[in-house]
Structures are given as C-alpha cells and as structure tokens.
Short mmCIF file of C-alpha atoms and ligand atoms in Angstrom, two decimals:
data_model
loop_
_atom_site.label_atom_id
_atom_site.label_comp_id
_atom_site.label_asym_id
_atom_site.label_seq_id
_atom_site.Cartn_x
_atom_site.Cartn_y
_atom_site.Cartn_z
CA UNK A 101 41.76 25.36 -54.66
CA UNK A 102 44.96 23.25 -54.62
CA UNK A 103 44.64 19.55 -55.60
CA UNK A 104 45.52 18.66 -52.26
CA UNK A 105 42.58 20.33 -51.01
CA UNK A 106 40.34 19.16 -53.50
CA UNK A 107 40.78 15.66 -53.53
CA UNK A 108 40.39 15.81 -49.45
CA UNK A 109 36.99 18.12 -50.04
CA UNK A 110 35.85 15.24 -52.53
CA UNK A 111 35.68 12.98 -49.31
CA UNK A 112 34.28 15.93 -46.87
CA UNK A 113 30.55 14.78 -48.11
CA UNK A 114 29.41 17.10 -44.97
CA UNK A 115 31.84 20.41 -46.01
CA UNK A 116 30.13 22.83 -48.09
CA UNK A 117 31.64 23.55 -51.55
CA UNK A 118 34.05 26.16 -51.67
CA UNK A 119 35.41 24.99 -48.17
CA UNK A 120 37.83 22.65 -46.45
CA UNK A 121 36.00 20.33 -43.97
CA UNK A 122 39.37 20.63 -41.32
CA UNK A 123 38.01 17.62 -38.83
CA UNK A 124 39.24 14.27 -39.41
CA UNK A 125 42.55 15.38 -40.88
CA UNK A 126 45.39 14.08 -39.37
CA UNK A 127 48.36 15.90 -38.47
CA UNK A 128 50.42 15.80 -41.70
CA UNK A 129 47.46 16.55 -43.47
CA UNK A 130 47.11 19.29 -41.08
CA UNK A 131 50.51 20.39 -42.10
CA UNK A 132 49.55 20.14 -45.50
CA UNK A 133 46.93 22.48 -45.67
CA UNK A 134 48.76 25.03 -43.62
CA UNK A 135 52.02 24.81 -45.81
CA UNK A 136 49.78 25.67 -48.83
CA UNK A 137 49.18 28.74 -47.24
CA UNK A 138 52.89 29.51 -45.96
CA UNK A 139 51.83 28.75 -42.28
CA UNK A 140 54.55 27.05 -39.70
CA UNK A 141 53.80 23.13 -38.95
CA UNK A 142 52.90 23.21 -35.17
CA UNK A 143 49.81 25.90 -36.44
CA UNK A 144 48.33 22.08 -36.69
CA UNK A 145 49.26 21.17 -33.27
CA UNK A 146 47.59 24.33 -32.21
CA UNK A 147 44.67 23.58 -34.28
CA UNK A 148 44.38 19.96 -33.31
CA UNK A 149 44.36 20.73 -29.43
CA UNK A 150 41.39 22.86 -30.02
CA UNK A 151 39.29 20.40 -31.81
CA UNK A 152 39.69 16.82 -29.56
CA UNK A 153 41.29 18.36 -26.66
CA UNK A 154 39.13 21.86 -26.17
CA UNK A 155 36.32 20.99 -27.83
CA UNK A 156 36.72 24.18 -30.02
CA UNK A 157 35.62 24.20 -33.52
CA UNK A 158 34.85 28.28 -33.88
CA UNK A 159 38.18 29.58 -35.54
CA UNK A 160 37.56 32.88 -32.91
CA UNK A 161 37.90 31.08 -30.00
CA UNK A 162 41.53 29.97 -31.57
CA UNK A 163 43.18 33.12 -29.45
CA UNK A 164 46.45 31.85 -30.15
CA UNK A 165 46.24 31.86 -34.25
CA UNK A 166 46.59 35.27 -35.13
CA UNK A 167 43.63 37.53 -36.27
CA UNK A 168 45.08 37.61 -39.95
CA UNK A 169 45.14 33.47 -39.54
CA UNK A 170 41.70 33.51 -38.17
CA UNK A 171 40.39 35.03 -40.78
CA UNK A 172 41.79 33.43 -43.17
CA UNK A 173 40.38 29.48 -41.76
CA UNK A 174 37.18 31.99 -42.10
CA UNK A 175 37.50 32.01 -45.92
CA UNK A 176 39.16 28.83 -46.40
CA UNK A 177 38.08 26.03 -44.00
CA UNK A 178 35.25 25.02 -41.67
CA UNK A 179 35.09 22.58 -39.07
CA UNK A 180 32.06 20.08 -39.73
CA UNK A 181 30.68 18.03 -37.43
CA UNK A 182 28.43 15.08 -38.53
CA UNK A 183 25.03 15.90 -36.90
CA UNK A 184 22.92 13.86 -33.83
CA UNK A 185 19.19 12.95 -35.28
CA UNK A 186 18.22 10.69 -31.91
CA UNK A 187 19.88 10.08 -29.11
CA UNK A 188 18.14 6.81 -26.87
CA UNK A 189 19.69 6.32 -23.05
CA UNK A 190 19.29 2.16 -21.86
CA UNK A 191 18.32 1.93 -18.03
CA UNK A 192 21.94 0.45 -18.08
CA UNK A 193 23.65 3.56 -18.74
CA UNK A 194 24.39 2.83 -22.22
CA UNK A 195 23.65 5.73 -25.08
CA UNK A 196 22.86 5.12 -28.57
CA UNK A 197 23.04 7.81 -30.86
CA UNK A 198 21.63 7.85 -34.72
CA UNK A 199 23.85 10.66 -36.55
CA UNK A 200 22.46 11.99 -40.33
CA UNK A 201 24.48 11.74 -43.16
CA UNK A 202 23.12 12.54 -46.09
CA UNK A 203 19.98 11.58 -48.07
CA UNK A 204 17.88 10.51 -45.10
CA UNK A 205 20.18 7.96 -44.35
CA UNK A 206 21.67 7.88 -40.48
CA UNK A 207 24.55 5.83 -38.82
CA UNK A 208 24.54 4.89 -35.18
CA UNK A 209 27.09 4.68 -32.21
CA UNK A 210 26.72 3.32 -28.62
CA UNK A 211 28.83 4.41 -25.93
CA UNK A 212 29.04 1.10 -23.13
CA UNK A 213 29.64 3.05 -19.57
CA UNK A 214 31.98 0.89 -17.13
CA UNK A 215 34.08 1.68 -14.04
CA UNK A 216 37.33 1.42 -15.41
CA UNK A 217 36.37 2.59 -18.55
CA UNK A 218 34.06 4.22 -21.37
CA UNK A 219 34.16 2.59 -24.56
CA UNK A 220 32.51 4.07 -27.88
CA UNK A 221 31.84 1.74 -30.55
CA UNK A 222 31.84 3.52 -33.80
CA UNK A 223 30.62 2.92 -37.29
CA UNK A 224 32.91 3.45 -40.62
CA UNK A 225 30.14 3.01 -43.09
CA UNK A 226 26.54 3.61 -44.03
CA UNK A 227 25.42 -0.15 -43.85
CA UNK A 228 27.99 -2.71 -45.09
CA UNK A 229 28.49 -4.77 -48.22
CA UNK A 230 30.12 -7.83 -46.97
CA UNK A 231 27.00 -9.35 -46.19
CA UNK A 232 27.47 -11.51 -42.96
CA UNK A 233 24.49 -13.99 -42.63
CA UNK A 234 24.02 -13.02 -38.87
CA UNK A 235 24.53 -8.92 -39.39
CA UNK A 236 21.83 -6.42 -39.12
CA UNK A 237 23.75 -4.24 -40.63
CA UNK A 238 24.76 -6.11 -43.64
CA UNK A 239 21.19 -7.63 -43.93
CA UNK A 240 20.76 -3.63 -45.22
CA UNK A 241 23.54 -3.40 -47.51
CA UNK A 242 25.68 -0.95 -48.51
CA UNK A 243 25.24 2.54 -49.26
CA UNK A 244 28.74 4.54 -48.86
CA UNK A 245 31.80 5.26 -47.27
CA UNK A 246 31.93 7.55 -44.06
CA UNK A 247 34.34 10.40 -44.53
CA UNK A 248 37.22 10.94 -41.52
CA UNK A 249 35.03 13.61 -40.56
CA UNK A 250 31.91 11.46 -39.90
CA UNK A 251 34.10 8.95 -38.45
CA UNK A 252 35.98 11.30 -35.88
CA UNK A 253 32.83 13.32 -35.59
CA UNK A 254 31.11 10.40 -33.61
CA UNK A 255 33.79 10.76 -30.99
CA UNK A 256 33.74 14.32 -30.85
CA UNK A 257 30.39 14.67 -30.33
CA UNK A 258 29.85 11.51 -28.00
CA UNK A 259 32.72 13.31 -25.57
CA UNK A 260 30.44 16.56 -25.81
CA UNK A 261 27.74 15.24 -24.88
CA UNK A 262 28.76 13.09 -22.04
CA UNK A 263 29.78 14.16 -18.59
CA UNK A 264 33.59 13.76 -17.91
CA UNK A 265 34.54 10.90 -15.68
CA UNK A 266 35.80 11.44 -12.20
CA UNK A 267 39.70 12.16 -13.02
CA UNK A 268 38.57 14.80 -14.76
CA UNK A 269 39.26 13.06 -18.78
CA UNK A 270 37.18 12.81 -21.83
CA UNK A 271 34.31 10.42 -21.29
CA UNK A 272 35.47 8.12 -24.27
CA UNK A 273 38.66 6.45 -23.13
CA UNK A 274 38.23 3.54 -25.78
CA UNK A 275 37.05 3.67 -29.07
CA UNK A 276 35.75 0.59 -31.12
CA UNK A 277 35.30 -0.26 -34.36
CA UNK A 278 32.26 -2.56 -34.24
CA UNK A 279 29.73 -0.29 -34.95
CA UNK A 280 28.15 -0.59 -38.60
CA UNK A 281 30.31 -1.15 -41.35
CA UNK A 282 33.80 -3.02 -42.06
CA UNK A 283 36.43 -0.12 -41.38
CA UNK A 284 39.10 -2.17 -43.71
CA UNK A 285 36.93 -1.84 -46.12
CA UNK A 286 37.07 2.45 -45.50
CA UNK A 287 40.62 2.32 -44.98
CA UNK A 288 41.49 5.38 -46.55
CA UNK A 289 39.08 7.22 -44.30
CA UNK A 290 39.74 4.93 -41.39
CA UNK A 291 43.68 5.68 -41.19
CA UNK A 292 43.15 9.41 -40.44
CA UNK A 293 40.84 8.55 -37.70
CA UNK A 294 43.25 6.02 -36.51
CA UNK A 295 46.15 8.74 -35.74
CA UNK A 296 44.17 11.28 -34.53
CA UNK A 297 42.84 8.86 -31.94
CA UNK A 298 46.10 7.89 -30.97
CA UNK A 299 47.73 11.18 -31.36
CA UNK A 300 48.73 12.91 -27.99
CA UNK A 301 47.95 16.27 -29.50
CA UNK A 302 44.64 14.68 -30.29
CA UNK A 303 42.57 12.10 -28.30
CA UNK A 304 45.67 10.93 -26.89
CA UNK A 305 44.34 7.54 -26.46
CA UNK A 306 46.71 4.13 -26.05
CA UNK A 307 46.84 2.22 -29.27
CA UNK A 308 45.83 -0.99 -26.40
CA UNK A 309 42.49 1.08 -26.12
CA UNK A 310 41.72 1.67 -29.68
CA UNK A 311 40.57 -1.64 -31.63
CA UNK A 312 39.94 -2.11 -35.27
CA UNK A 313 37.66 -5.17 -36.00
CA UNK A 314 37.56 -6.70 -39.24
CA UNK A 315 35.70 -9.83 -40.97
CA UNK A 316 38.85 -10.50 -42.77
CA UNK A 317 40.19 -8.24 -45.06
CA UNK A 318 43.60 -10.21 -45.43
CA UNK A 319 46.03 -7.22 -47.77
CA UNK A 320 44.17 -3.85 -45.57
CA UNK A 321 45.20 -6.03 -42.27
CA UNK A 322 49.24 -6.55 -43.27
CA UNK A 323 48.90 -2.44 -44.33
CA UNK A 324 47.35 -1.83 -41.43
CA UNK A 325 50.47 -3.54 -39.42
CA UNK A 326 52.96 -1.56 -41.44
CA UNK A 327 50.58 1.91 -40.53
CA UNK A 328 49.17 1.93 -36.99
CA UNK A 329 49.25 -0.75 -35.08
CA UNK A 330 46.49 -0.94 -32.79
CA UNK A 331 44.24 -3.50 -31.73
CA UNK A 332 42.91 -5.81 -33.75
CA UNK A 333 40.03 -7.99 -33.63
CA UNK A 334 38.86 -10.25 -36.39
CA UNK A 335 35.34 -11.71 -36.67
CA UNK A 336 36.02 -15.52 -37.03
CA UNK A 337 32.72 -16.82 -35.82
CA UNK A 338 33.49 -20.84 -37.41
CA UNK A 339 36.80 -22.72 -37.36
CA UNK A 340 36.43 -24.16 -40.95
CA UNK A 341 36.24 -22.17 -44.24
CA UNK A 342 32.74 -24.29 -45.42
CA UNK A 343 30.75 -23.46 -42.53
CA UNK A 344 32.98 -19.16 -42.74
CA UNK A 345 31.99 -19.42 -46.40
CA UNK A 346 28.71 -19.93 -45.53
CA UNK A 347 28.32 -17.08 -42.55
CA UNK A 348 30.88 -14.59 -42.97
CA UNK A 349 31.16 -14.57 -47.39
CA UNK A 350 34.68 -12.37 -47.62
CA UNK A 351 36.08 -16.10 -46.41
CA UNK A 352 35.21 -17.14 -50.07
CA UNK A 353 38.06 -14.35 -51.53
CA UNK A 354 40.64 -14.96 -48.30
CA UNK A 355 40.24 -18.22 -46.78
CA UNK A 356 40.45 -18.53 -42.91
CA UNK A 357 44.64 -19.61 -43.90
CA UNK A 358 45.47 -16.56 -45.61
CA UNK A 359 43.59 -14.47 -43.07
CA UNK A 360 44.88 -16.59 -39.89
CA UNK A 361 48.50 -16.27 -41.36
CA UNK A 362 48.09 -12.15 -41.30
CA UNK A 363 47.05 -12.31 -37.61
CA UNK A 364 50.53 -14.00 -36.97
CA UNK A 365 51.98 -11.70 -39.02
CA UNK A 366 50.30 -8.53 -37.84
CA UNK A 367 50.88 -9.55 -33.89
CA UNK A 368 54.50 -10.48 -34.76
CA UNK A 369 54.62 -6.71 -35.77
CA UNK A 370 53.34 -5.63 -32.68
CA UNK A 371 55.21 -7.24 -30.26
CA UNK A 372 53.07 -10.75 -30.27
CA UNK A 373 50.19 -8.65 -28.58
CA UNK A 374 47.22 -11.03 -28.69
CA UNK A 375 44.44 -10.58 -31.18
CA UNK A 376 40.70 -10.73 -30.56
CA UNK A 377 39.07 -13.15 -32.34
CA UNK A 378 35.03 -12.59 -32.33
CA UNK A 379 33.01 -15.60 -32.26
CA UNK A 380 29.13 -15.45 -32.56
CA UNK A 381 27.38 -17.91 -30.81
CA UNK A 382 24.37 -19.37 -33.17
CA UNK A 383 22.39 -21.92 -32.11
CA UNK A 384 23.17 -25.19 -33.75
CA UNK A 385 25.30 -23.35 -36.31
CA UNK A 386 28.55 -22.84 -34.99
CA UNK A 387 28.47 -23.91 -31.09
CA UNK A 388 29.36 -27.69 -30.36
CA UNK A 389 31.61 -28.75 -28.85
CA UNK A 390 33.41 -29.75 -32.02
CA UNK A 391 33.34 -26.48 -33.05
CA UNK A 392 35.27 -25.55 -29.75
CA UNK A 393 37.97 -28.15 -30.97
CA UNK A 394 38.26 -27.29 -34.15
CA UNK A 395 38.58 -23.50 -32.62
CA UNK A 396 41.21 -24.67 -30.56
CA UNK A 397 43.42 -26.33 -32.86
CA UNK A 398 43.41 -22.93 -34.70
CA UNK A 399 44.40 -20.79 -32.52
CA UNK A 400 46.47 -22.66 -29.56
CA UNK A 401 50.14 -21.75 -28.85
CA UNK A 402 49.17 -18.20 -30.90
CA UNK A 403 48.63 -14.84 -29.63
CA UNK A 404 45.19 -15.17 -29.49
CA UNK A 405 42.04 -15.39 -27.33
CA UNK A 406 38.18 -15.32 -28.51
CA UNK A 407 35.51 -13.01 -27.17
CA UNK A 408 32.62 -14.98 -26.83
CA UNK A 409 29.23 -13.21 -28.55
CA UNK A 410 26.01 -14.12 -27.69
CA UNK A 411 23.58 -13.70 -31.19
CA UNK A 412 21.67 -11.17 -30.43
CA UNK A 413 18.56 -11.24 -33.08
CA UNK A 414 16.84 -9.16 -35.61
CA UNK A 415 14.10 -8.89 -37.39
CA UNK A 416 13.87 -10.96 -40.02
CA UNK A 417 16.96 -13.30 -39.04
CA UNK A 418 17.03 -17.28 -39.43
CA UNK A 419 19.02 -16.92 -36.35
CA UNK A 420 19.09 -17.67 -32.93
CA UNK A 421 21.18 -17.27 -30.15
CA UNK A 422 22.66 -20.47 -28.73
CA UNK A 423 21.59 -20.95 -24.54
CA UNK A 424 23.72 -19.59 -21.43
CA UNK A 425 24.71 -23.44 -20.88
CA UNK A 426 26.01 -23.77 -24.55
CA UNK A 427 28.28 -20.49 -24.43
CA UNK A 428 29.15 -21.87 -21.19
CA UNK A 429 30.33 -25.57 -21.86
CA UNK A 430 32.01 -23.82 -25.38
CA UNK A 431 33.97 -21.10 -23.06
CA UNK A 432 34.67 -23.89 -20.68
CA UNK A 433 36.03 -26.39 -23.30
CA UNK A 434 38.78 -23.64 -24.42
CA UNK A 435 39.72 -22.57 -21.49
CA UNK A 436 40.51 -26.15 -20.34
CA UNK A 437 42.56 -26.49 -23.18
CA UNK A 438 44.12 -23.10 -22.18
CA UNK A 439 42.50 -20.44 -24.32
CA UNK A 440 41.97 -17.47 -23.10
CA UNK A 441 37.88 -17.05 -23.50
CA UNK A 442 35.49 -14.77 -22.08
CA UNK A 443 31.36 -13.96 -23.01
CA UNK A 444 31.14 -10.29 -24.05
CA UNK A 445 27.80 -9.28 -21.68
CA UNK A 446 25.14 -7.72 -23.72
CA UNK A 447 24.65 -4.05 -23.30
CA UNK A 448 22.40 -1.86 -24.52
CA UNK A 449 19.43 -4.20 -25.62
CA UNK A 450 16.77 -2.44 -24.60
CA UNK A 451 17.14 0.55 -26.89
CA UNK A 452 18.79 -1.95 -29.69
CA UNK A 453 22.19 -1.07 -29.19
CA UNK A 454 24.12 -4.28 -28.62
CA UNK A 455 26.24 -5.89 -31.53
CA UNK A 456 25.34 -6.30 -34.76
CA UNK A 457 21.51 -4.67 -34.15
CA UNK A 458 23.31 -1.61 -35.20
CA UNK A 459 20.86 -0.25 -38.29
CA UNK A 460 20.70 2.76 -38.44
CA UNK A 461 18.85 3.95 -41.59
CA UNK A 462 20.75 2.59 -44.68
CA UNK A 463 18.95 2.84 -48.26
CA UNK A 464 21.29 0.15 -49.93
CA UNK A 465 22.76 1.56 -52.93
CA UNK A 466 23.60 -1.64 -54.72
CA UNK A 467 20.35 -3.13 -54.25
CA UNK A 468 18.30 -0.20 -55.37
CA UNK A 469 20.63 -0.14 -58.04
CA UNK A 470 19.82 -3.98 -59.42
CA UNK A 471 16.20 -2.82 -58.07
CA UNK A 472 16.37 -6.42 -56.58
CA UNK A 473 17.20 -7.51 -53.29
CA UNK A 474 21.39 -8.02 -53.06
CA UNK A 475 20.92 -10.63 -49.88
CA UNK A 476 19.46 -13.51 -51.29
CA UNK A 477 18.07 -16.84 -49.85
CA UNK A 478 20.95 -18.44 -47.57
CA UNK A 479 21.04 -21.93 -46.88
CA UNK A 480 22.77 -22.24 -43.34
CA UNK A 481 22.70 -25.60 -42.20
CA UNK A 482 20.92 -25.39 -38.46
CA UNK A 483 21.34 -29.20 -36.99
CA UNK A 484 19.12 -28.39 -33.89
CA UNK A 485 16.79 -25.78 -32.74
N1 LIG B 1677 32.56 -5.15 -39.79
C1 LIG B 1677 33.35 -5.37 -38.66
C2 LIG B 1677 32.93 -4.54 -37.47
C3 LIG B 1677 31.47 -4.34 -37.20
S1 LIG B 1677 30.57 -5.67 -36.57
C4 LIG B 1677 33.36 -6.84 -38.30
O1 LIG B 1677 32.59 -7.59 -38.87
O2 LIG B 1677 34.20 -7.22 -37.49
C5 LIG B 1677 31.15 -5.86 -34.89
C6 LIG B 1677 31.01 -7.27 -34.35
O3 LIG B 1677 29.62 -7.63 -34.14
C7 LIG B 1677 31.56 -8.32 -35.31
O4 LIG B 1677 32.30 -9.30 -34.63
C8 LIG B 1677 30.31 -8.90 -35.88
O5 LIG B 1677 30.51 -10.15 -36.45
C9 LIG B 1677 29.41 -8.92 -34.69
N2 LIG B 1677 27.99 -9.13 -35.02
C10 LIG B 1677 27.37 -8.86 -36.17
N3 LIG B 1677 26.07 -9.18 -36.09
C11 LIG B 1677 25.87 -9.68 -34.85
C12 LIG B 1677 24.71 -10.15 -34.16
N4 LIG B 1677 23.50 -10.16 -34.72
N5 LIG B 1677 24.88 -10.57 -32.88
C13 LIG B 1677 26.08 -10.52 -32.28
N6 LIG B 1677 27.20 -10.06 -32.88
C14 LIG B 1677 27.09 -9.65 -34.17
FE1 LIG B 1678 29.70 -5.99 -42.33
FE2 LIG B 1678 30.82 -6.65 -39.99
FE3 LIG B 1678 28.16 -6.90 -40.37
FE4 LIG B 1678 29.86 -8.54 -41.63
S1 LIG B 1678 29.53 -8.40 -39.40
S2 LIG B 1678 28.07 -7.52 -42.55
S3 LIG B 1678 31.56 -7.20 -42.06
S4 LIG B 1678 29.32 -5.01 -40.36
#
C-alpha cells in the first residue's frame, strides 16, 4: 500500500484492513488514489457521481469504469458506509437517527423537514471535549474523532432513506454542523466533507446552505476562511468573557476578542456575508436585558445577527430554559436596536432530537482514562430561578 493510502486508511476506522474506505474522499484525493494506479483524473468525477449523486456504492453497477477498473476497486477499495442502529420519527416530521461506530459507541443526526427546505444536522465527533456547561453532549465527553467517511456517511444515508422532495432533488438540501461534537476541532476530517458537500459533482449544495458551527476555535476559523468558505456560525451564548469563561471553557484559551476579531476577518473573506452567532437562552444566566446590551454593543454595525436558542434540558443539568416572555423582550431589545434576531423553534423534542440533547452513546475516553469524572462541579452564577 502507498503511504498515501495508508495514512488515509489510518482514518477509515470503518474500512477493513487491506482496503481503501473510498467515501468521504474528496476529489483530489480521489485523483490521488486513481493516479497511483495510472488511472485518468475525471475516473473520480465518474466515481463521485455514483456515490452522492446515484446513490451507488457497488463498483458493478459503475458501467462506465471498465471491467479491468472494476475489478481492480474490487481488490483495492470499498465503499463504507457508517451503519443506522435506531432510527426514531417525531409526530413533527423530524427523524433522528443513532449510527454505530465502533465499540458500542453511536452518534446521532436529525433531519428538521420544512417547506422550503430539508436540513440535516450532523455530528463530527463521538461526544465532545470542550465541555460547554449547558451541552449534553459535552456533559459525556470525548471519545474520538469521526472519520470523513462517518461524517459524509450521515448524509448519504439520511438522503437514502428519505423520500425525495417534490422537484424531484435529494431530500437533504442543507447540511448542519450542530449535531454532537465541535467540527473545528475534526478539521482534518471535516474539510473533505466540506468539498464534497459543496462539490457539483457531489452533493452540489450552495456553500449559503452548508453551515459550520463552532464554540470558538479562533486559528481552525481564519483556515477555514482561507479553505472553504461556507457558513459559519459561532456559539457565543454571553457577551463578556467572565460569564463565556464560565459556560462555554475554550473562551479561557481565545477570549471572545480574538474570536470576535476572526468573525470580521472570516466574513471580510467572504464577501461581508453575515455570521450566525448562537445564543442559548438560560434562565437567569445569560438573558437580561443587560445581557441584550452588552450583546449589542458587540456585534452592531458587523455582519452579524444571533439565532436565538431556547435551553432545552437534560438530565442531570443545573439548567433551565429562560420563559417565552424573556426570549421575547431579549429578541425585542436587539431588534430595536437593529439586530437582526430570530428564536430558532424547537424541533424534534419528543424523540430528543432538538439542540444540544444530541447523546448518542459516548463512553468518554478521557474520563475512563483518569477513571474519574472529567466534568467537574461548575459554579454558574444563577441570579433568579
Ligand atoms: N460544537 C459546535 C456544534 C454542535 S452544538 C458548537 O458548539 O457550536 C450546536 C449548537 O447547539 C451550539 O450552538 C450549542 O451551543 C447548542 N447547544 C448545546 N447544548 C444546548 C442545549 N442544551 N440547548 C440548546 N442549545 C444547545
Ligand atoms: Fe462541544 Fe458544541 Fe457541546 Fe460545546 S456546545 S460541548 S463545543 S458540542
């Protein structure tokens, strides 16, 4: 095996030994592999309309790759899809699916059905180590990376499974990261992913209707910029770094500054096209009115607006969700001031499926490890009830 292939096999968890897991590569990876074996380049545009556009992934429905090429993907290659454990269907018409990995652990993704659209929210890893106060997911730790293959897999599968839409496309026409996990912090899987989905020999979907969100990453957002430059959203949930130290802990290593300063710089890149920036709403954490002005006088005159997220609890969490008057008179207060600021509506709740109740089944790594638990006592500051 080649040490291109080998170091890209390392990552294919789900490939078997000897072979090369093909899904999630993008297309000069694509190239790569077919190079090594004295194949023309657009053999990977063939190969890459199969997979996302066909839904192929046996090399002998590939009738136009030769027989002697067929066989040879045979020996060489397989096409690995991560695999569904559960599937759970909300009377809303949102899905939830729980996908294996290895080990007994599982990963989930939701696809959110609306007229104009179908948006999949994905997950990038198994659990998450940044350990956000308010996350399910990061209340569970971390126990690895997801491979490009796991990553694009979700997608694949979720457009199997699901009907077309009336036009006649794919059923996913956006694609999310917001499932579990912090996809900056998988950024050499995540890139892949990122070009296939925007790829017109791939998904073929508008970077506007793919979206990355991040806690705050600060150096993976300005190579990000430089790499693909799709949506962004970044999970601010409080306008001042002691309360963000205290709820989202990456703040402590790149203060809400640094991180502001590569929004600017990554929409500056891109055109000014506004940036998303997530807001949690906890109940006497983060949701006065001051907090509204101190929001504000971040973000105003920027190319910004916030997206509004009602809590939505756990078990377990200190948390709860702050009332339908206080998201309200918060919305209200920035749009007055002329922020743009909507309430994301809660999908999905009855089968656990709306943000950051995303579990899955994650044994965390770091904390088995210590053999102590990682998230330790927090002392969040709640000034009413
Ligand atoms: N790690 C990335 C993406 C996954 S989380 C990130 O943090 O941005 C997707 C969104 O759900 C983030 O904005 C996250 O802060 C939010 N979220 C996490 N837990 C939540 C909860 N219990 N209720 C509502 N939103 C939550
Ligand atoms: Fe990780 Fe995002 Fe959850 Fe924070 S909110 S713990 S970064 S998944």
């Amino acid at each position: 095996m080649t040490a291109f292939a080998l170091a890209h096999a390392k990552d294919a968890m789900t490939a078997t030994a000897d072979k090369i897991n093909l899904l999630g590569m993008s297309q000069d990876m694509l190239e790569q592999f077919f190079a090594e074996r004295d194949e023309k380049p657009f053999r990977a545009r063939q190969l890459m309309q199969w997979i996302y556009q066909r839904g192929v992934i046996d090399f002998e429905e590939m009738t136009d790759l030769s027989k002697k090429l067929r066989e040879r993907l045979q020996q060489d290659a397989e096409i690995v899809l991560p695999q569904v454990q559960s599937r759970f269907d909300s009377a809303d018409g949102t899905v939830k699916w729980l996908f294996a990995t290895d080990c007994g652990q599982a990963v989930e993704t939701v696809f959110i059905p609306e007229p104009a659209r179908g948006t999949l929210c994905i997950s990038s890893q198994v659990g998450c180590a940044l350990d956000c106060a308010f996350c399910a997911t990061g209340a569970q730790g971390f126990n690895r990376n997801l491979t490009s293959a796991e990553i694009i897999g979700q997608v694949w599968q979720a457009n199997s499974e699901l009907p077309r839409r009336e036009n006649g496309e794919l059923a996913v026409t956006n694609v999310v990261f917001m499932g579990m996990g912090e996809p900056l912090a998988n950024y050499r899987n995540v890139i892949p992913v990122l070009k296939l989905l925007v790829s017109d020999l791939a998904c073929g979907l508008s970077r506007r209707r793919v979206t990355v969100s991040t806690s705050g990453i600060v150096p993976h957002i300005d190579k990000l910029g430089d790499e693909c430059n799709v949506s962004l959203a970044v999970s601010l949930h409080a306008p001042n770094d002691a309360l963000r130290n205290e709820i989202v802990p990456i703040n402590k290593l790149h203060p809400i500054a640094d991180l502001l300063g590569a929004c600017w710089t990554y929409a500056a890149k891109h055109a000014n096209r506004f940036i998303t920036f997530e807001y949690v709403m906890l109940r006497g954490v983060n949701d006065s009115i001051a907090h509204a002005d101190e929001l504000y006088r971040l973000l105003n005159r920027k190319p910004a607006k916030v997206n509004l997220i009602p809590f939505n609890p756990f078990p377990g969490t200190v948390f709860k969700r702050s009332s339908a008057e206080t998201i309200r008179h918060f919305q209200n207060r920035l749009r007055e001031k002329g922020l743009v600021a909507t309430t994301r509506k809660t999908r999905g709740d009855d089968i656990d499926a709306a943000c950051g109740q995303l579990a899955g089944e994650v044994s965390n790594r770091v904390r088995n490890r210590l053999g102590e638990k990682r998230v330790g006592d927090r002392n969040i500051k709640v000034v009413s009830a």
